[in-house]
Amino acid sequence: MRKATITRNTAETEIAVGINLDGTGTYSNETGVGFFDHMLDQLSRHSLIDIAVTAKGDLHIDDHHTVEDCGIALGQALTHALGDKTGIRRYGHFALAMDDAQVVTALDLSGRPYLVWNVDFPTAKIGTFDTELVREFFQALSTHGGITLHVDRTHGINSHHIAEAAFKSVAKALRMAVEPDPRAAGVLPSTKGAL
């Protein structure tokens, strides 16, 4: 069963995450941060991973804790749902174009978290959302999901398009990496014997 449910409660946030790696991209995301919900919806739809996130955070301070902690919980859920990673493709990559923006992602579900982030935004805000939080989310997802994650902006002049292209590009690469490999059923995709 490639599913997981994670709850994370701190003094700053209360988060519940449910995922199904073999879903259809069904989503239900309610974090109190509208633009972030829109991005999580994209992550689900384009990865075909069912994602449900509910979060109550200290939004009276800012969105930082809510966004980062959702990344932590989603990373933990991904790790749990993947189990020992037997039979998966492991690697994923995708160059995604969205209007003026192109973002390229390459990732490895290696168990060795590392983020390479070459995504600059021309504005500090998208509506009321801090653009720097896009990186914070992916840093948390990478760290707690055990993902080597490289994300590069090739083009882009509109911050909304750049952010959305990043989420969609990661989603498409993640879809590729978590999928069962029919040529390697029951085989761990590593010569080390563990991931």
Tab-separated table of C-alpha atoms in Angstrom:
chain	number	residue	atom	x	y	z
A	1	MET	CA	0.000	0.000	0.000
A	2	ARG	CA	1.821	3.086	-1.233
A	3	LYS	CA	-0.146	5.434	0.964
A	4	ALA	CA	0.703	7.443	4.075
A	5	THR	CA	-0.917	9.725	6.603
A	6	ILE	CA	1.186	12.099	8.688
A	7	THR	CA	0.176	14.501	11.438
A	8	ARG	CA	2.556	17.162	12.702
A	9	ASN	CA	1.646	19.378	15.642
A	10	THR	CA	3.901	22.082	17.024
A	11	ALA	CA	3.414	25.359	18.851
A	12	GLU	CA	3.392	27.019	15.409
A	13	THR	CA	1.323	24.684	13.215
A	14	GLU	CA	-1.096	21.758	13.186
A	15	ILE	CA	-0.824	19.792	9.962
A	16	ALA	CA	-2.401	16.624	8.580
A	17	VAL	CA	-1.199	15.141	5.292
A	18	GLY	CA	-2.500	12.158	3.352
A	19	ILE	CA	-0.958	10.881	0.119
A	20	ASN	CA	-1.507	8.012	-2.303
A	21	LEU	CA	1.362	7.452	-4.739
A	22	ASP	CA	-0.884	5.394	-7.012
A	23	GLY	CA	-3.643	7.956	-7.215
A	24	THR	CA	-5.072	10.032	-10.023
A	25	GLY	CA	-3.981	13.484	-8.913
A	26	THR	CA	-6.984	14.131	-6.684
A	27	TYR	CA	-6.334	16.948	-4.234
A	28	SER	CA	-7.821	18.706	-1.237
A	29	ASN	CA	-5.474	21.328	0.175
A	30	GLU	CA	-6.515	23.858	2.796
A	31	THR	CA	-3.606	25.613	4.463
A	32	GLY	CA	-5.018	29.089	4.879
A	33	VAL	CA	-2.492	30.354	2.305
A	34	GLY	CA	-4.369	30.676	-0.983
A	35	PHE	CA	-1.468	30.781	-3.423
A	36	PHE	CA	0.253	27.877	-1.652
A	37	ASP	CA	-2.947	25.791	-1.876
A	38	HIS	CA	-2.943	26.490	-5.624
A	39	MET	CA	0.659	25.248	-5.856
A	40	LEU	CA	-0.076	22.093	-3.831
A	41	ASP	CA	-2.998	21.411	-6.160
A	42	GLN	CA	-0.564	21.603	-9.098
A	43	LEU	CA	1.879	19.288	-7.332
A	44	SER	CA	-0.860	16.698	-6.929
A	45	ARG	CA	-2.480	16.989	-10.343
A	46	HIS	CA	0.752	16.784	-12.327
A	47	SER	CA	2.395	14.046	-10.247
A	48	LEU	CA	-0.811	11.964	-10.169
A	49	ILE	CA	-0.205	11.610	-6.436
A	50	ASP	CA	-3.385	12.129	-4.429
A	51	ILE	CA	-2.597	14.806	-1.853
A	52	ALA	CA	-4.755	16.105	0.997
A	53	VAL	CA	-3.284	18.733	3.297
A	54	THR	CA	-4.987	20.600	6.102
A	55	ALA	CA	-3.033	23.123	8.105
A	56	LYS	CA	-3.665	25.613	10.850
A	57	GLY	CA	-0.700	27.863	11.376
A	58	ASP	CA	0.394	31.118	12.936
A	59	LEU	CA	-0.577	33.132	9.870
A	60	HIS	CA	-0.925	36.236	12.037
A	61	ILE	CA	2.901	36.215	12.072
A	62	ASP	CA	3.455	35.209	8.441
A	63	ASP	CA	3.136	32.201	6.105
A	64	HIS	CA	6.640	30.841	6.712
A	65	HIS	CA	5.949	28.203	9.393
A	66	THR	CA	2.867	26.887	7.606
A	67	VAL	CA	4.597	26.492	4.236
A	68	GLU	CA	7.786	24.991	5.666
A	69	ASP	CA	5.971	22.578	7.979
A	70	CYS	CA	3.742	21.385	5.140
A	71	GLY	CA	6.940	20.600	3.225
A	72	ILE	CA	8.252	18.663	6.217
A	73	ALA	CA	5.043	16.647	6.584
A	74	LEU	CA	4.756	15.936	2.851
A	75	GLY	CA	8.375	14.770	2.779
A	76	GLN	CA	7.734	12.451	5.715
A	77	ALA	CA	4.605	11.088	4.035
A	78	LEU	CA	6.507	10.471	0.817
A	79	THR	CA	9.249	8.591	2.680
A	80	HIS	CA	6.684	6.440	4.491
A	81	ALA	CA	4.655	5.690	1.342
A	82	LEU	CA	7.761	4.674	-0.640
A	83	GLY	CA	8.855	2.131	1.959
A	84	ASP	CA	12.155	0.495	0.981
A	85	LYS	CA	11.741	1.779	-2.620
A	86	THR	CA	11.895	-1.643	-4.186
A	87	GLY	CA	10.736	-1.608	-7.798
A	88	ILE	CA	10.538	2.163	-8.337
A	89	ARG	CA	12.226	4.090	-11.121
A	90	ARG	CA	14.015	6.271	-8.509
A	91	TYR	CA	15.069	9.068	-10.902
A	92	GLY	CA	12.962	11.727	-12.545
A	93	HIS	CA	13.519	14.783	-14.704
A	94	PHE	CA	11.316	17.258	-16.513
A	95	ALA	CA	11.665	20.563	-18.368
A	96	LEU	CA	8.371	22.399	-18.045
A	97	ALA	CA	7.342	25.457	-20.036
A	98	MET	CA	4.602	27.766	-18.811
A	99	ASP	CA	4.173	30.882	-20.932
A	100	ASP	CA	7.346	32.962	-20.361
A	101	ALA	CA	8.758	30.563	-17.760
A	102	GLN	CA	10.705	27.350	-18.101
A	103	VAL	CA	11.863	25.369	-15.091
A	104	VAL	CA	13.934	22.186	-15.282
A	105	THR	CA	13.920	19.604	-12.485
A	106	ALA	CA	16.091	16.553	-11.956
A	107	LEU	CA	15.664	14.439	-8.842
A	108	ASP	CA	16.798	11.241	-7.189
A	109	LEU	CA	14.872	9.459	-4.439
A	110	SER	CA	18.240	8.478	-3.006
A	111	GLY	CA	17.616	8.967	0.699
A	112	ARG	CA	20.356	11.621	0.546
A	113	PRO	CA	18.678	15.026	0.785
A	114	TYR	CA	20.305	17.817	-1.160
A	115	LEU	CA	18.732	20.875	-2.751
A	116	VAL	CA	20.252	22.790	-5.642
A	117	TRP	CA	18.006	25.810	-6.218
A	118	ASN	CA	18.675	28.128	-9.134
A	119	VAL	CA	15.307	29.871	-9.268
A	120	ASP	CA	15.175	33.640	-8.995
A	121	PHE	CA	11.978	35.653	-8.847
A	122	PRO	CA	11.663	39.181	-10.243
A	123	THR	CA	9.314	40.177	-7.407
A	124	ALA	CA	9.352	39.549	-3.662
A	125	LYS	CA	5.606	38.822	-3.580
A	126	ILE	CA	2.960	37.004	-5.570
A	127	GLY	CA	-0.102	38.736	-4.208
A	128	THR	CA	0.545	38.470	-0.467
A	129	PHE	CA	2.732	35.340	-0.782
A	130	ASP	CA	6.486	35.693	-0.219
A	131	THR	CA	8.295	34.207	-3.220
A	132	GLU	CA	11.206	33.104	-0.995
A	133	LEU	CA	8.828	30.553	0.565
A	134	VAL	CA	8.852	28.495	-2.639
A	135	ARG	CA	12.453	27.551	-1.897
A	136	GLU	CA	11.644	26.960	1.784
A	137	PHE	CA	8.951	24.469	0.812
A	138	PHE	CA	11.216	22.512	-1.508
A	139	GLN	CA	14.072	22.573	1.011
A	140	ALA	CA	11.781	20.979	3.601
A	141	LEU	CA	10.385	18.472	1.086
A	142	SER	CA	13.882	17.492	-0.023
A	143	THR	CA	15.237	17.160	3.505
A	144	HIS	CA	12.381	15.118	4.941
A	145	GLY	CA	11.666	13.171	1.745
A	146	GLY	CA	15.317	12.149	1.313
A	147	ILE	CA	15.393	13.683	-2.157
A	148	THR	CA	18.358	14.963	-4.115
A	149	LEU	CA	16.529	17.784	-5.879
A	150	HIS	CA	17.901	20.138	-8.527
A	151	VAL	CA	15.593	22.903	-9.760
A	152	ASP	CA	16.748	25.424	-12.359
A	153	ARG	CA	14.915	28.355	-13.926
A	154	THR	CA	15.888	28.591	-17.571
A	155	HIS	CA	13.581	31.497	-18.442
A	156	GLY	CA	10.927	33.590	-16.771
A	157	ILE	CA	9.753	37.142	-16.233
A	158	ASN	CA	6.507	36.575	-14.301
A	159	SER	CA	6.849	35.407	-10.693
A	160	HIS	CA	3.544	33.525	-10.678
A	161	HIS	CA	4.500	31.625	-13.814
A	162	ILE	CA	7.972	30.825	-12.471
A	163	ALA	CA	6.602	29.468	-9.181
A	164	GLU	CA	3.907	27.439	-10.895
A	165	ALA	CA	6.372	26.054	-13.429
A	166	ALA	CA	8.628	24.990	-10.537
A	167	PHE	CA	5.841	23.091	-8.766
A	168	LYS	CA	4.664	21.467	-12.006
A	169	SER	CA	8.188	20.542	-13.076
A	170	VAL	CA	8.920	18.918	-9.707
A	171	ALA	CA	5.553	17.153	-9.895
A	172	LYS	CA	6.263	15.647	-13.312
A	173	ALA	CA	9.750	14.509	-12.240
A	174	LEU	CA	8.332	13.058	-9.021
A	175	ARG	CA	5.686	11.162	-10.985
A	176	MET	CA	8.426	9.546	-13.046
A	177	ALA	CA	10.577	8.663	-10.008
A	178	VAL	CA	7.892	7.073	-7.808
A	179	GLU	CA	6.363	4.944	-10.564
A	180	PRO	CA	6.948	1.201	-10.482
A	181	ASP	CA	9.435	0.067	-13.115
A	182	PRO	CA	7.931	-2.961	-14.916
A	183	ARG	CA	11.405	-4.123	-15.957
A	184	ALA	CA	12.673	-4.059	-12.373
A	185	ALA	CA	9.764	-5.383	-10.313
A	186	GLY	CA	10.980	-6.431	-6.892
A	187	VAL	CA	14.427	-4.976	-7.524
A	188	LEU	CA	15.948	-2.183	-5.457
A	189	PRO	CA	17.276	0.507	-7.837
A	190	SER	CA	20.736	0.628	-6.244
A	191	THR	CA	23.925	-1.428	-6.194
A	192	LYS	CA	24.337	-0.616	-2.484
A	193	GLY	CA	21.519	-2.850	-1.354
A	194	ALA	CA	19.677	-0.025	0.410
A	195	LEU	CA	18.265	3.409	-0.290
